[in-house]
Every structure is written in structure tokens, then in C-alpha cells.
Tab-separated table of C-alpha atoms in Angstrom:
chain	number	residue	atom	x	y	z
Q	24	MET	CA	-52.245	-20.142	-75.503
Q	25	THR	CA	-49.542	-19.233	-77.967
Q	26	SER	CA	-48.959	-16.498	-80.462
Q	27	THR	CA	-51.566	-13.827	-80.976
Q	28	GLN	CA	-54.750	-15.854	-81.222
Q	29	ALA	CA	-56.823	-18.268	-79.205
Q	30	VAL	CA	-58.518	-21.614	-79.659
Q	31	PRO	CA	-59.444	-23.767	-82.728
Q	32	PRO	CA	-61.461	-27.549	-84.193
Q	33	SER	CA	-62.786	-29.744	-88.835
Q	34	ARG	CA	-63.815	-32.389	-92.213
Q	35	GLY	CA	-63.698	-35.715	-93.785
Q	36	ARG	CA	-60.970	-38.152	-93.080
Q	37	GLY	CA	-59.943	-38.380	-96.697
Q	38	THR	CA	-59.378	-34.651	-96.900
Q	39	VAL	CA	-57.289	-34.736	-93.770
Q	40	LEU	CA	-55.186	-37.562	-95.088
Q	41	ARG	CA	-54.593	-35.668	-98.307
Q	42	ARG	CA	-53.576	-32.590	-96.397
Q	43	SER	CA	-51.067	-34.558	-94.350
Q	44	ALA	CA	-49.639	-36.067	-97.484
Q	45	VAL	CA	-49.315	-32.663	-99.132
Q	46	ALA	CA	-47.634	-31.234	-96.076
Q	47	LEU	CA	-45.119	-34.061	-96.012
Q	48	ALA	CA	-44.396	-33.597	-99.700
Q	49	LEU	CA	-43.861	-29.881	-99.264
Q	50	ALA	CA	-41.574	-30.513	-96.350
Q	51	ALA	CA	-39.491	-32.912	-98.373
Q	52	GLY	CA	-39.383	-30.543	-101.329
Q	53	LEU	CA	-37.981	-27.487	-99.574
Q	54	SER	CA	-34.690	-26.273	-100.924
Q	55	VAL	CA	-31.966	-26.333	-98.303
Q	56	GLY	CA	-30.385	-23.214	-99.664
Q	57	ALA	CA	-33.579	-21.260	-100.128
Q	58	LEU	CA	-34.721	-18.581	-97.772
Q	59	ALA	CA	-38.404	-18.035	-97.110
Q	60	LEU	CA	-39.463	-17.000	-100.605
Q	61	ASP	CA	-40.364	-20.400	-101.963
Q	62	GLY	CA	-42.598	-21.012	-104.929
Q	63	ARG	CA	-45.742	-21.541	-102.900
Q	64	ASP	CA	-46.083	-17.852	-102.200
Q	65	ALA	CA	-44.677	-16.269	-105.303
Q	66	PRO	CA	-45.326	-12.542	-105.029
Q	67	ARG	CA	-48.264	-11.286	-107.025
Q	68	ALA	CA	-49.130	-8.047	-105.285
Q	69	PRO	CA	-47.217	-4.820	-105.867
Q	70	ALA	CA	-44.431	-4.114	-103.393
Q	71	THR	CA	-45.511	-2.251	-100.284
Q	72	ALA	CA	-43.759	-1.015	-97.194
Q	73	ALA	CA	-43.166	-3.846	-94.754
Q	74	ALA	CA	-45.279	-3.913	-91.625
Q	75	PRO	CA	-44.486	-5.695	-88.387
Q	76	ALA	CA	-46.188	-9.104	-88.339
Q	77	GLY	CA	-48.097	-8.175	-85.248
Q	78	ARG	CA	-49.848	-5.470	-87.266
Q	79	LEU	CA	-50.847	-7.671	-90.178
Q	80	ASP	CA	-54.586	-8.142	-90.382
Q	81	PRO	CA	-55.221	-11.697	-89.132
Q	82	ALA	CA	-58.202	-11.862	-91.484
Q	83	ASP	CA	-55.833	-11.476	-94.454
Q	84	LEU	CA	-52.569	-13.035	-93.333
Q	85	PRO	CA	-51.839	-14.575	-96.766
Q	86	GLY	CA	-52.246	-11.153	-98.363
Q	87	GLY	CA	-49.894	-9.599	-95.845
Q	88	ILE	CA	-47.304	-12.302	-96.457
Q	89	THR	CA	-47.566	-11.840	-100.198
Q	90	ALA	CA	-46.995	-8.103	-99.793
Q	91	LEU	CA	-43.953	-8.711	-97.588
Q	92	GLN	CA	-42.516	-11.155	-100.100
Q	93	ALA	CA	-42.995	-8.670	-102.911
Q	94	HIS	CA	-41.304	-5.956	-100.876
Q	95	LEU	CA	-38.331	-8.232	-100.180
Q	96	LYS	CA	-37.939	-8.982	-103.852
Q	97	ALA	CA	-37.258	-5.294	-104.310
Q	98	GLN	CA	-35.491	-4.668	-100.989
Q	99	PRO	CA	-33.723	-7.927	-100.068
Q	100	LYS	CA	-31.563	-6.303	-97.375
Q	101	ASP	CA	-34.504	-4.989	-95.330
Q	102	ALA	CA	-33.876	-6.726	-92.000
Q	103	THR	CA	-37.133	-5.465	-90.510
Q	104	ALA	CA	-39.165	-6.930	-93.335
Q	105	TRP	CA	-37.401	-10.313	-93.004
Q	106	ALA	CA	-38.210	-10.324	-89.299
Q	107	SER	CA	-41.837	-9.487	-90.042
Q	108	LEU	CA	-42.042	-12.227	-92.633
Q	109	GLY	CA	-40.623	-14.771	-90.185
Q	110	ALA	CA	-43.173	-13.878	-87.526
Q	111	ALA	CA	-45.947	-13.939	-90.131
Q	112	TYR	CA	-44.935	-17.451	-91.218
Q	113	VAL	CA	-45.114	-18.575	-87.595
Q	114	GLU	CA	-48.601	-17.159	-87.296
Q	115	GLN	CA	-49.663	-18.790	-90.544
Q	116	ALA	CA	-48.327	-22.164	-89.421
Q	117	ARG	CA	-50.188	-21.800	-86.159
Q	118	THR	CA	-53.492	-20.784	-87.733
Q	119	ASN	CA	-53.327	-23.365	-90.548
Q	120	GLY	CA	-51.886	-26.230	-88.507
Q	121	ASP	CA	-49.078	-26.612	-91.047
Q	122	PRO	CA	-45.733	-27.120	-89.245
Q	123	THR	CA	-43.779	-27.069	-92.516
Q	124	ARG	CA	-43.916	-23.261	-92.305
Q	125	TYR	CA	-41.620	-23.270	-89.286
Q	126	ALA	CA	-38.500	-23.982	-91.311
Q	127	GLN	CA	-39.273	-20.987	-93.532
Q	128	ALA	CA	-39.898	-18.851	-90.478
Q	129	GLU	CA	-36.578	-19.833	-88.968
Q	130	ARG	CA	-34.686	-18.997	-92.148
Q	131	ALA	CA	-36.381	-15.594	-92.430
Q	132	VAL	CA	-35.710	-14.661	-88.800
Q	133	GLU	CA	-32.091	-15.782	-88.842
Q	134	HIS	CA	-31.530	-13.985	-92.162
Q	135	SER	CA	-32.832	-10.809	-90.545
Q	136	LEU	CA	-30.380	-11.238	-87.670
Q	137	ALA	CA	-27.549	-11.845	-90.123
Q	138	LEU	CA	-28.401	-8.564	-91.868
Q	139	ARG	CA	-28.699	-6.693	-88.565
Q	140	PRO	CA	-27.051	-8.558	-85.660
Q	141	THR	CA	-27.688	-5.868	-83.047
Q	142	ASP	CA	-30.695	-3.759	-82.053
Q	143	ASN	CA	-33.006	-6.089	-83.946
Q	144	ASP	CA	-35.908	-6.582	-81.563
Q	145	GLY	CA	-38.228	-7.601	-84.385
Q	146	ALA	CA	-36.120	-10.623	-85.281
Q	147	LEU	CA	-35.636	-11.560	-81.637
Q	148	ALA	CA	-39.398	-11.381	-81.137
Q	149	GLY	CA	-39.798	-13.555	-84.233
Q	150	ARG	CA	-37.370	-16.031	-82.725
Q	151	ALA	CA	-39.503	-16.020	-79.563
Q	152	ALA	CA	-42.659	-16.637	-81.606
Q	153	LEU	CA	-41.036	-19.576	-83.370
Q	154	ALA	CA	-39.819	-21.108	-80.107
Q	155	ALA	CA	-43.293	-20.757	-78.581
Q	156	ALA	CA	-44.909	-22.336	-81.636
Q	157	ARG	CA	-42.537	-25.275	-81.285
Q	158	HIS	CA	-43.449	-25.476	-77.580
Q	159	ASP	CA	-39.968	-24.476	-76.450
Q	160	PHE	CA	-41.292	-22.028	-73.885
Q	161	THR	CA	-38.023	-21.562	-72.037
Q	162	GLY	CA	-36.420	-20.568	-75.332
Q	163	ALA	CA	-39.383	-18.299	-76.085
Q	164	LEU	CA	-38.979	-16.506	-72.759
Q	165	THR	CA	-35.250	-16.019	-73.319
Q	166	ALA	CA	-35.785	-14.597	-76.810
Q	167	ALA	CA	-38.647	-12.357	-75.682
Q	168	ASP	CA	-36.510	-10.957	-72.882
Q	169	ALA	CA	-33.697	-10.343	-75.385
Q	170	ALA	CA	-36.094	-8.450	-77.656
Q	171	LEU	CA	-37.388	-6.380	-74.760
Q	172	ALA	CA	-33.841	-5.536	-73.743
Q	173	VAL	CA	-33.533	-3.839	-77.136
Q	174	ASN	CA	-37.016	-2.344	-77.165
Q	175	GLY	CA	-39.107	-2.560	-74.012
Q	176	TYR	CA	-42.208	-1.581	-75.995
Q	177	ASP	CA	-42.039	-4.309	-78.659
Q	178	GLU	CA	-45.678	-5.453	-78.811
Q	179	LEU	CA	-44.988	-8.988	-80.000
Q	180	ALA	CA	-42.243	-9.571	-77.426
Q	181	LEU	CA	-44.433	-8.262	-74.600
Q	182	ALA	CA	-47.236	-10.631	-75.618
Q	183	LEU	CA	-44.941	-13.620	-76.070
Q	184	ARG	CA	-43.363	-13.062	-72.668
Q	185	VAL	CA	-46.824	-13.484	-71.130
Q	186	ASP	CA	-47.456	-16.600	-73.219
Q	187	ALA	CA	-44.161	-18.199	-72.217
Q	188	LEU	CA	-44.709	-17.574	-68.514
Q	189	VAL	CA	-48.234	-19.015	-68.752
Q	190	GLU	CA	-47.006	-22.110	-70.557
Q	191	LEU	CA	-44.258	-22.575	-67.970
Q	192	GLY	CA	-46.847	-22.464	-65.177
Q	193	ARG	CA	-45.455	-19.247	-63.687
Q	194	TYR	CA	-48.872	-17.656	-63.321
Q	195	ASP	CA	-48.037	-14.885	-60.850
Q	196	GLU	CA	-45.204	-13.708	-63.100
Q	197	ALA	CA	-47.512	-14.003	-66.115
Q	198	LEU	CA	-50.025	-11.696	-64.459
Q	199	ALA	CA	-47.284	-9.180	-63.678
Q	200	ALA	CA	-45.998	-9.415	-67.253
Q	201	ALA	CA	-49.508	-8.921	-68.644
Q	202	ARG	CA	-49.991	-5.831	-66.494
Q	203	THR	CA	-46.643	-4.460	-67.648
Q	204	ALA	CA	-47.624	-5.102	-71.258
Q	205	ASP	CA	-50.966	-3.397	-70.643
Q	206	ALA	CA	-49.187	-0.344	-69.270
Q	207	ARG	CA	-46.757	-0.148	-72.189
Q	208	ARG	CA	-48.733	-1.334	-75.230
Q	209	PRO	CA	-52.459	-1.649	-74.448
Q	210	GLY	CA	-54.337	-3.296	-77.280
Q	211	ILE	CA	-56.115	-6.445	-78.387
Q	212	PRO	CA	-53.092	-8.838	-78.085
Q	213	VAL	CA	-52.438	-7.712	-74.518
Q	214	PHE	CA	-56.098	-7.562	-73.454
Q	215	THR	CA	-56.751	-11.134	-74.498
Q	216	ARG	CA	-53.667	-12.386	-72.662
Q	217	LEU	CA	-54.572	-10.494	-69.523
Q	218	ALA	CA	-58.032	-12.059	-69.679
Q	219	TYR	CA	-56.609	-15.553	-70.093
Q	220	VAL	CA	-54.316	-15.168	-67.072
Q	221	HIS	CA	-57.320	-14.115	-64.996
Q	222	GLU	CA	-59.285	-17.129	-66.264
Q	223	LEU	CA	-56.457	-19.470	-65.290
Q	224	ARG	CA	-56.537	-17.999	-61.805
Q	225	GLY	CA	-60.276	-18.668	-61.561
Q	226	ASP	CA	-61.457	-15.089	-62.048
Q	227	THR	CA	-63.777	-15.550	-65.016
Q	228	ASP	CA	-65.673	-12.328	-64.222
Q	229	ALA	CA	-62.501	-10.298	-64.723
Q	230	ALA	CA	-61.697	-12.249	-67.872
Q	231	ARG	CA	-65.147	-11.574	-69.324
Q	232	ARG	CA	-64.999	-7.887	-68.416
Q	233	ILE	CA	-61.615	-7.419	-70.103
Q	234	LEU	CA	-62.669	-9.285	-73.221
Q	235	THR	CA	-65.915	-7.324	-73.471
Q	236	GLN	CA	-63.956	-4.071	-73.312
Q	237	ALA	CA	-61.555	-5.453	-75.904
Q	238	LEU	CA	-64.441	-6.312	-78.230
Q	239	ASP	CA	-65.833	-2.810	-77.840
Q	240	SER	CA	-62.459	-1.370	-78.864
Q	241	ALA	CA	-61.830	-3.769	-81.763
Q	242	THR	CA	-62.266	-2.225	-85.204
Q	243	GLY	CA	-60.814	-4.596	-87.811
Q	244	PRO	CA	-62.719	-7.771	-88.749
Q	245	GLY	CA	-59.851	-9.998	-87.648
Q	246	ASP	CA	-59.667	-8.439	-84.199
Q	247	ARG	CA	-63.439	-8.559	-83.766
Q	248	ALA	CA	-63.564	-12.229	-84.758
Q	249	TYR	CA	-60.672	-13.062	-82.462
Q	250	VAL	CA	-62.063	-11.365	-79.365
Q	251	ALA	CA	-65.677	-12.460	-79.952
Q	252	THR	CA	-64.455	-16.046	-80.247
Q	253	ALA	CA	-62.520	-15.758	-77.004
Q	254	LEU	CA	-65.718	-14.570	-75.332
Q	255	ALA	CA	-67.643	-17.451	-76.915
Q	256	GLN	CA	-65.124	-19.962	-75.624
Q	257	LEU	CA	-65.247	-18.502	-72.150
Q	258	ALA	CA	-69.053	-18.745	-72.184
Q	259	PHE	CA	-68.958	-22.308	-73.540
Q	260	ASN	CA	-66.460	-23.400	-70.910
Q	261	THR	CA	-68.859	-22.259	-68.208
Q	262	GLY	CA	-71.934	-23.873	-69.755
Q	263	GLN	CA	-73.515	-20.646	-71.028
Q	264	PHE	CA	-74.371	-22.012	-74.441
Q	265	THR	CA	-76.818	-19.309	-75.536
Q	266	GLU	CA	-74.258	-16.577	-74.961
Q	267	ALA	CA	-71.559	-18.722	-76.595
Q	268	GLY	CA	-73.714	-19.062	-79.722
Q	269	GLN	CA	-74.356	-15.324	-79.875
Q	270	ARG	CA	-70.646	-14.542	-79.560
Q	271	VAL	CA	-69.807	-17.034	-82.291
Q	272	ASP	CA	-72.347	-15.360	-84.573
Q	273	THR	CA	-70.625	-12.028	-83.928
Q	274	ALA	CA	-67.249	-13.538	-84.784
Q	275	LEU	CA	-68.463	-15.151	-87.997
Q	276	ARG	CA	-70.191	-11.980	-89.162
Q	277	ALA	CA	-66.802	-10.292	-88.901
Q	278	ALA	CA	-64.800	-13.131	-90.462
Q	279	PRO	CA	-66.945	-15.954	-91.930
Q	280	ASP	CA	-64.011	-18.362	-92.360
Q	281	TYR	CA	-62.377	-17.809	-88.970
Q	282	LEU	CA	-61.483	-21.337	-87.872
Q	283	PRO	CA	-61.580	-20.942	-84.078
Q	284	ALA	CA	-65.078	-19.509	-84.401
Q	285	LEU	CA	-66.156	-22.391	-86.653
Q	286	GLU	CA	-64.785	-24.867	-84.119
Q	287	THR	CA	-66.533	-23.164	-81.233
Q	288	ARG	CA	-69.782	-23.119	-83.210
Q	289	ALA	CA	-69.523	-26.890	-83.686
Q	290	ARG	CA	-68.997	-27.401	-79.960
Q	291	VAL	CA	-72.014	-25.209	-79.188
Q	292	GLN	CA	-74.123	-27.109	-81.729
Q	293	TYR	CA	-73.249	-30.356	-79.979
Q	294	ALA	CA	-74.114	-28.823	-76.614
Q	295	ARG	CA	-77.521	-27.864	-78.002
Q	296	GLY	CA	-78.157	-31.418	-79.195
Q	297	ASP	CA	-77.508	-30.968	-82.916
Q	298	LEU	CA	-74.954	-33.744	-83.399
Q	299	ARG	CA	-75.227	-33.733	-87.199
Q	300	ALA	CA	-74.497	-30.015	-87.557
Q	301	ALA	CA	-71.694	-30.269	-84.999
Q	302	THR	CA	-70.079	-33.131	-86.901
Q	303	LEU	CA	-70.319	-31.361	-90.258
Q	304	GLY	CA	-68.886	-28.230	-88.723
Q	305	MET	CA	-65.993	-30.012	-87.081
Q	306	GLU	CA	-65.252	-31.837	-90.342
Q	307	GLN	CA	-64.872	-28.438	-92.019
Q	308	VAL	CA	-62.429	-27.342	-89.359
Q	309	VAL	CA	-60.322	-30.508	-89.416
Q	310	ALA	CA	-60.080	-30.295	-93.197
Q	311	ARG	CA	-58.240	-26.989	-92.807
Q	312	TYR	CA	-56.774	-27.376	-89.333
Q	313	PRO	CA	-55.874	-31.015	-88.611
Q	314	LEU	CA	-54.333	-30.605	-85.168
Q	315	PRO	CA	-54.583	-33.200	-82.381
Q	316	GLY	CA	-57.250	-31.457	-80.315
Q	317	GLN	CA	-59.505	-30.983	-83.311
Q	318	LEU	CA	-58.906	-34.514	-84.642
Q	319	VAL	CA	-59.831	-35.964	-81.257
Q	320	ALA	CA	-62.901	-33.715	-81.028
Q	321	LEU	CA	-64.137	-34.957	-84.411
Q	322	GLY	CA	-63.390	-38.556	-83.433
Q	323	GLU	CA	-65.472	-38.159	-80.302
Q	324	LEU	CA	-68.370	-36.731	-82.311
Q	325	TYR	CA	-68.153	-39.777	-84.581
Q	326	GLU	CA	-68.228	-41.993	-81.494
Q	327	ALA	CA	-71.320	-40.185	-80.243
Q	328	ALA	CA	-72.934	-40.881	-83.630
Q	329	GLY	CA	-72.013	-44.580	-83.459
Q	330	ARG	CA	-69.355	-44.266	-86.186
Q	331	GLY	CA	-66.596	-46.165	-84.436
Q	332	ALA	CA	-64.469	-46.860	-87.504
Q	333	ASP	CA	-64.446	-43.177	-88.518
Q	334	ALA	CA	-63.521	-42.234	-84.966
Q	335	ARG	CA	-60.554	-44.598	-84.928
Q	336	THR	CA	-59.349	-43.103	-88.213
Q	337	GLN	CA	-59.254	-39.643	-86.623
Q	338	TYR	CA	-57.304	-40.956	-83.651
Q	339	ARG	CA	-54.743	-42.555	-85.950
Q	340	LEU	CA	-54.317	-39.209	-87.722
Q	341	VAL	CA	-53.186	-37.704	-84.448
Q	342	THR	CA	-50.194	-40.031	-84.568
Q	343	ALA	CA	-49.467	-38.960	-88.163
Q	344	TRP	CA	-49.649	-35.287	-87.281
Q	345	THR	CA	-47.423	-35.578	-84.238
Q	346	ALA	CA	-44.790	-37.375	-86.335
Q	347	LEU	CA	-44.918	-34.579	-88.931
Q	348	ALA	CA	-44.781	-31.867	-86.291
Q	349	HIS	CA	-41.906	-33.542	-84.483
Q	350	ALA	CA	-39.967	-33.670	-87.752
Q	351	HIS	CA	-40.265	-29.870	-87.895
Q	352	GLY	CA	-39.017	-29.281	-84.393
Q	353	VAL	CA	-42.363	-29.136	-82.566
Q	354	ASP	CA	-42.502	-30.666	-79.099
Q	355	THR	CA	-45.680	-32.776	-79.141
Q	356	ASP	CA	-45.502	-34.557	-75.774
Q	357	LEU	CA	-48.600	-32.906	-74.290
Q	358	ASP	CA	-50.691	-33.615	-77.393
Q	359	THR	CA	-49.438	-37.200	-77.414
Q	360	ALA	CA	-50.198	-37.723	-73.730
Q	361	LEU	CA	-53.780	-36.498	-74.013
Q	362	ALA	CA	-54.620	-38.370	-77.208
Q	363	GLU	CA	-52.951	-41.636	-76.245
Q	364	ALA	CA	-54.511	-41.687	-72.767
Q	365	ASP	CA	-58.058	-41.744	-74.119
Q	366	HIS	CA	-57.649	-43.246	-77.561
Q	367	GLY	CA	-54.308	-45.000	-77.862
Q	368	ASP	CA	-51.530	-46.663	-75.896
Q	369	PRO	CA	-51.621	-45.962	-72.099
Q	370	ALA	CA	-47.881	-46.625	-71.764
Q	371	ASP	CA	-47.109	-44.075	-74.499
Q	372	ALA	CA	-49.434	-41.606	-72.793
Q	373	LEU	CA	-47.592	-41.910	-69.501
Q	374	ARG	CA	-44.183	-41.670	-71.124
Q	375	ALA	CA	-45.180	-38.472	-72.934
Q	376	ALA	CA	-46.901	-36.968	-69.888
Q	377	ARG	CA	-43.843	-37.540	-67.700
Q	378	ALA	CA	-41.608	-35.963	-70.349
Q	379	GLU	CA	-43.823	-32.890	-70.535
Q	380	TRP	CA	-44.082	-32.575	-66.764
Q	381	ALA	CA	-40.294	-32.628	-66.519
Q	382	LYS	CA	-40.145	-29.597	-68.817
Q	383	ARG	CA	-42.980	-27.478	-67.431
Q	384	GLN	CA	-45.377	-27.776	-64.539
Q	385	THR	CA	-48.694	-26.181	-65.465
Q	386	VAL	CA	-52.320	-26.975	-64.746
Q	387	HIS	CA	-52.536	-28.622	-68.156
Q	388	THR	CA	-49.471	-30.811	-67.727
Q	389	ALA	CA	-50.604	-31.730	-64.194
Q	390	ASP	CA	-53.979	-32.848	-65.559
Q	391	ALA	CA	-52.344	-34.792	-68.408
Q	392	LEU	CA	-49.980	-36.598	-66.053
Q	393	ALA	CA	-52.792	-37.387	-63.611
Q	394	TRP	CA	-54.945	-38.862	-66.368
Q	395	ALA	CA	-52.058	-40.821	-67.871
Q	396	LEU	CA	-51.272	-42.314	-64.465
Q	397	HIS	CA	-54.952	-43.201	-64.041
Q	398	VAL	CA	-55.272	-45.035	-67.346
Q	399	ASN	CA	-52.221	-47.035	-66.265
Q	400	GLY	CA	-53.948	-47.999	-63.013
Q	401	ARG	CA	-51.781	-45.813	-60.749
Q	402	ASP	CA	-54.508	-43.777	-59.064
Q	403	ALA	CA	-52.736	-43.124	-55.757
Q	404	GLU	CA	-49.919	-41.433	-57.705
Q	405	ALA	CA	-52.400	-39.666	-59.970
Q	406	LEU	CA	-54.451	-37.949	-57.271
Q	407	PRO	CA	-51.925	-35.245	-56.189
Q	408	TYR	CA	-51.487	-34.191	-59.820
Q	409	ALA	CA	-55.260	-34.055	-60.356
Q	410	GLU	CA	-55.540	-31.854	-57.277
Q	411	ARG	CA	-52.705	-29.658	-58.519
Q	412	ALA	CA	-54.463	-29.164	-61.867
Q	413	THR	CA	-57.295	-27.321	-60.130
Q	414	ALA	CA	-55.208	-25.670	-57.389
Q	415	PRO	CA	-54.914	-22.137	-58.871
Q	416	GLY	CA	-58.714	-21.977	-59.052
Q	417	TYR	CA	-58.939	-22.723	-62.784
Q	418	ARG	CA	-62.397	-24.129	-63.518
Q	419	ASN	CA	-62.181	-26.708	-66.285
Q	420	ALA	CA	-64.881	-29.370	-66.627
Q	421	ALA	CA	-62.504	-31.951	-68.116
Q	422	PHE	CA	-60.067	-31.483	-65.242
Q	423	LEU	CA	-62.880	-31.918	-62.716
Q	424	TYR	CA	-64.098	-35.021	-64.548
Q	425	HIS	CA	-60.610	-36.522	-64.510
Q	426	ARG	CA	-60.221	-35.749	-60.826
Q	427	GLY	CA	-63.622	-37.276	-60.032
Q	428	VAL	CA	-62.819	-40.494	-61.873
Q	429	ILE	CA	-59.450	-40.740	-60.128
Q	430	GLU	CA	-61.055	-40.068	-56.734
Q	431	ARG	CA	-63.578	-42.820	-57.448
Q	432	ALA	CA	-60.863	-45.295	-58.441
Q	433	ALA	CA	-58.939	-44.400	-55.283
Q	434	GLY	CA	-62.006	-45.193	-53.169
Q	435	ASN	CA	-62.833	-41.588	-52.218
Q	436	THR	CA	-66.560	-41.837	-52.888
Q	437	ALA	CA	-67.752	-38.481	-51.568
Q	438	ALA	CA	-64.966	-36.567	-53.298
Q	439	ALA	CA	-65.667	-38.409	-56.543
Q	440	ARG	CA	-69.354	-37.487	-56.401
Q	441	ARG	CA	-68.459	-33.857	-55.684
Q	442	ASP	CA	-66.019	-33.528	-58.574
Q	443	LEU	CA	-68.113	-35.346	-61.163
Q	444	ALA	CA	-71.151	-33.255	-60.254
Q	445	ALA	CA	-69.025	-30.108	-60.470
Q	446	ALA	CA	-67.785	-31.052	-63.944
Q	447	LEU	CA	-71.303	-31.593	-65.282
Q	448	ALA	CA	-72.633	-28.484	-63.558
Q	449	LEU	CA	-69.865	-26.328	-65.020
Q	450	ASN	CA	-70.233	-27.599	-68.593
Q	451	PRO	CA	-72.512	-30.598	-69.283
Q	452	ALA	CA	-71.173	-30.799	-72.858
Q	453	PHE	CA	-67.450	-30.442	-72.217
Q	454	SER	CA	-66.765	-33.517	-74.377
Q	455	PRO	CA	-69.050	-35.865	-76.358
Q	456	THR	CA	-67.510	-38.951	-74.760
Q	457	GLY	CA	-66.283	-37.472	-71.475
Q	458	SER	CA	-69.666	-35.973	-70.600
Q	459	GLN	CA	-71.379	-39.312	-71.189
Q	460	LEU	CA	-68.806	-41.184	-69.106
Q	461	ALA	CA	-69.164	-38.626	-66.323
Q	462	ARG	CA	-72.919	-39.250	-66.211
Q	463	GLN	CA	-72.358	-43.001	-66.153
Q	464	ALA	CA	-69.875	-42.622	-63.316
Q	465	MET	CA	-72.373	-40.505	-61.390
Q	466	ALA	CA	-75.038	-43.156	-61.897
Q	467	ALA	CA	-72.639	-45.828	-60.690
Q	468	GLN	CA	-71.856	-43.712	-57.646
Q	469	ARG	CA	-75.540	-43.498	-56.798
Q	470	GLY	CA	-75.857	-47.251	-57.210
Q	471	THR	CA	-73.071	-47.952	-54.746
Q	472	SER	CA	-73.878	-45.273	-52.183
């Protein structure tokens, strides 16, 4: 998890292609000498006092950015406002899936530091947010620590320190950091991170309790949508589809266009057997948020519907997105490994998975490396990584499915049956294609036992 929000998923292939083309054109058209106030967001609102990005309403991020831009037109030497604008651009890039925003964010943050080189925790926290968004988690941790050295109560830096430690696989330190953040700046950003650390450690009851309390304390529509969606995702991941649907409804009542909630709703619709509604819903999400995970999810729904050509188009778009993201400084090795392993070139998948593992050893990179080794026929090497992916107690149906398939290929029949059954018991709809393959593998196990 990065930044201040949680999970997302999309629309038609043509729309996605157009969006990619627009993004590339915008990237090429940026003025080298310009700072962040480019023509796309020309100020329209009256100038207002700048607010830290972490306090901008996530339900109206464009409005907050417009207000910051207007303020900076009038007060161009306001270092705090430049820092806020940089962090807001990072958040907008993350929520819209548009990596071209990162260059603007970098210019805004560095301009803030040029205006105020010392005691500028806001800009240092913005630098941490940008590094995390580009998947440079070591850099994010360094910048967050620098911000906290200036101001130990900086809300964004406290949250990003937790994120960086999670993404580096340092889960015990992440839990300690989350507790420190909770003691210093309790609130929605910290509560959701504390819950996620507990979930990674296998304590879903604690995660649900914290998120429920967070939802009870949330007042703004953006916060309510964010927390309700996190609860929906937690319920979906553990196969509780009725609760997941109810939580999604709560989120969408608060913020009808909230993309992570729309994605989760599509996944729940698939789990309930409504493939058509799920596909339409995921198409809506991909049209606005064409990231690898969502593109693959839509491709798999197309596969489930027998639309092989449409599915292959989605998988090719993953390659286009990763090239665009890489051009804007985003490390895409984990996305590449996962997409290529199931829907592309196995050799590329393994190359990317090894590169990611060399940088950070988490449950997610362990699973990706295990699966990449498997699709290259190296199951004996894959098995220790598959075991490591589930070692902290994290219950993830896809991880269990991968481990079961690898166990089966390695000749460990009983272990394979155990893990495949566990995956389907935890979440029988964890993936349109993966769930079906897990059932087929179980059937094959019964036929050979």
C-alpha cells in the first residue's frame, strides 16, 4: 500500500488506448522550464490559504489542487504551499493512474526546498511520497525520516514511514512505526495503515476492528469511502461477499465515483456470479485507472466470458503502461513479473521478479518470484519462496493457490491438496482464471490420488 489510500480496478479497450496516448502526449509536451502550474490545471477558483496535501479532501482532490495553484499565483514564494501542491500531485497521479504527474510533483517539491532549504518537513514528506509512488521505498524511508527529524508529528511523513517499511518487508518495524504514528497523530491515515500491518501479520480480526472504529470516526465523504472500501476489500479477501457488498454500498453512497470502491464492487459482482455486471464495472474502472492490476483483472473477466481477443488486448496494454511509467521514473518490476508470468513472456517475468527481489524482500515479492520460477519450470527453486510468501501468517488466496500448484509440480501431493483447498476455502472467487484453475487442479489431484 502506498500513499494515503488503498486498493483500486475499469472500461473498453479503445478508451484505455486513448488514455495512454493522451498521457504520452502530455508527457512529451511538458515544458522543461515550467514548474507545476501547467496549462492543464489553470487556476479558476479564487485564491485560498494553502492546506497541507494530507488534509485535502480526497473526494475533491482536483478542487484542492486548483485552489493551491490559485494561491501560488498570488503567493509564489510560499514554500509550504509548493510542498502541499507536490504531495497533492503525487496523490492525484496515484489515484488516476497517470504517471505524468510525477514530474510536476518533483518540480513542486524541489522548488519548495529551494525556497526553504531547512526546517521544511512538508517538502521532505512530499519527496517521500514521490519516492514511494515511484516504488523507491528505500528513498521514501530516508525522506520520511528526514521530515520527521524536522517535525516528529508530520502526519504524512509518519504514514509514509509505515508504508516504506511495509513495502521493504520490515513488518515488525512497520508495526512499531504504525503504533508510534497512532500515538502522535491518530486519525484515518494512521488507522488504515495500522490495520493493514495487522492483516499482513495474519490478524484480520484486529484489522477489521481498527477499520470499523475508523469508519465510525470518519466524517468527510472521502474518508468514509476510503475506510468503507478497505473494510470491503478485507471482507472480499476472506470470502465474505455479502459483507463486502454492503461495505461497498456504504463507500459509494459517500463518494459515488470512488474508483477503489467501483473496482471492489466489480470483484464482488463476479463472486456472486454476475459476470456481465462485473465486466461492465471493471471496464469503467480501467477507463479511468488503467494500471496493471486492473488491466489484468479486466482481461481475466474477458477470458471468463470467452472473449479471448479482448483479454489479450488488455494484457498488451500492461506492457504499454509499464513503458510509460518507467519513462517517468516508476519502478515497474513487480507489476511486470506478475503480468508476464500469467499472460506474457515467462523469461521476462523471471527477470523482473529477480530484480524486484534483489531490492526488497516482502511477501508479495516472494510470491512473484515463486510464481515466475514455476512458470519457467523451476519448481524446486520456487517452493521456498512460495513458503516464505505465507510465512508471516498473511492469508492470501492467490498466494495459497500459487503454493499449491508449485507443491503439485514438485510432487508434494498432500501439501498441494491442502494449499489449493485452503485457497478456495478462503476466497473461492479470488481471480476469474485462477479460481477456475485451482478447481481443475483439485479435480486432477483427486483423479491421481
